Amino acid sequence: MALRNTHHRWGVLSQTFHWLIVALLILQVTLASLADDLPPGARKLGLLARHKSVGITILMLVILRLLWRSLNLTPLLPTTLKPYERVLARWTHGLLYALLFAMPLSGWMMSSARGFPVSWFGFFTLPDLVPRNKSLYEALITTHETLAWVLAVVVMLHVAAALKHHFMLRDDVLRRMLPFTAPTQGPKT
Ligand code: HEM
Ligand code: HEM
């Protein structure tokens, strides 16, 4: 399978970015909910430190993913899609990218406002994004939590659309994002 995208298929690198970020998001939500169930203490702080590092990793991966996307072709949407469906697909993907930035940035700002520096797996410490401020911290907790719910809803719509393409419309949209599958349209790369 080719490294780069074609008009008919996502390349290995784009697929890797997509599925790696999906896996890290699952890990991220698991770490947050495990930490949420614990009383204040070292174990909770340890889980949250990991949550922060994984969140910053997602931010770095999204930047690299968009950079790679800008250097590549983007697979064309099936010609059978109606104009409003194209707009919906573009907006949903745009919103997902925006949320993949907003989630880690709101978390990072939240930690700075609380006065906790953000370290990336202990390798380096990131600068504070905002000064220490209690009311800003409280507003950012609500923002981070609300954004997580918005992300969950948009992801559900996105997954529903992918499954509809595969099982009802029976086109290549899901297959071309999956490894080890041959597209039924375009060259078999
Ligand atoms: C894509 C990235 C991220 C996702 C999906 C995510 C998701 C979540 C979720 C679902 C929660 C639980 C909210 C609740 O209590 O109901 C949470 C909590 C939290 N997140 Fe994130 N997060 C991300 C990135 C980050 C980053 C980068 C940081 C900091 C650098 C961060 C810091 C925190 C903190 C400190 C909490 C606990 C807040 C509290 O005290 O209740 N998050 N996050
Ligand atoms: C869990 C979080 C997920 C996020 C944040 C996410 C994000 C994205 C984004 C931003 C794109 C647009 C790619 C681009 O145009 O550059 C995309 C494409 C895609 N995603 Fe997801 N995705 C997620 C989960 C899933 C799941 C679970 C599935 C499968 C059931 C899926 C199937 C697809 C497919 C098939 C495409 C390609 C659409 C096309 O070729 O036009 N995604 N995803």
mmCIF file of C-alpha atoms in Angstrom, residues 4-5 13-14 17 60-73 97 101:
data_model
loop_
_atom_site.group_PDB
_atom_site.id
_atom_site.type_symbol
_atom_site.label_atom_id
_atom_site.label_comp_id
_atom_site.label_asym_id
_atom_site.label_seq_id
_atom_site.Cartn_x
_atom_site.Cartn_y
_atom_site.Cartn_z
ATOM 1 C CA ARG A 4 0.860 8.858 0.120
ATOM 2 C CA ASN A 5 -2.831 9.440 -0.522
ATOM 3 C CA LEU A 13 0.624 7.579 6.862
ATOM 4 C CA SER A 14 -2.828 9.251 6.799
ATOM 5 C CA PHE A 17 -2.564 9.193 11.961
ATOM 6 C CA MET A 60 1.400 17.059 18.260
ATOM 7 C CA LEU A 61 -0.059 14.276 16.082
ATOM 8 C CA VAL A 62 -2.888 16.510 14.818
ATOM 9 C CA ILE A 63 -0.394 19.197 13.804
ATOM 10 C CA LEU A 64 1.704 16.592 11.934
ATOM 11 C CA ARG A 65 -1.440 15.070 10.416
ATOM 12 C CA LEU A 66 -2.627 18.400 8.999
ATOM 13 C CA LEU A 67 0.873 19.163 7.726
ATOM 14 C CA TRP A 68 0.956 15.805 5.932
ATOM 15 C CA ARG A 69 -2.591 16.390 4.616
ATOM 16 C CA SER A 70 -1.496 19.730 3.113
ATOM 17 C CA LEU A 71 1.337 17.957 1.233
ATOM 18 C CA ASN A 72 -0.973 15.294 -0.231
ATOM 19 C CA LEU A 73 -3.938 14.691 -2.450
ATOM 20 C CA TYR A 97 -10.043 18.799 13.584
ATOM 21 C CA PHE A 101 -7.036 21.246 18.877
#
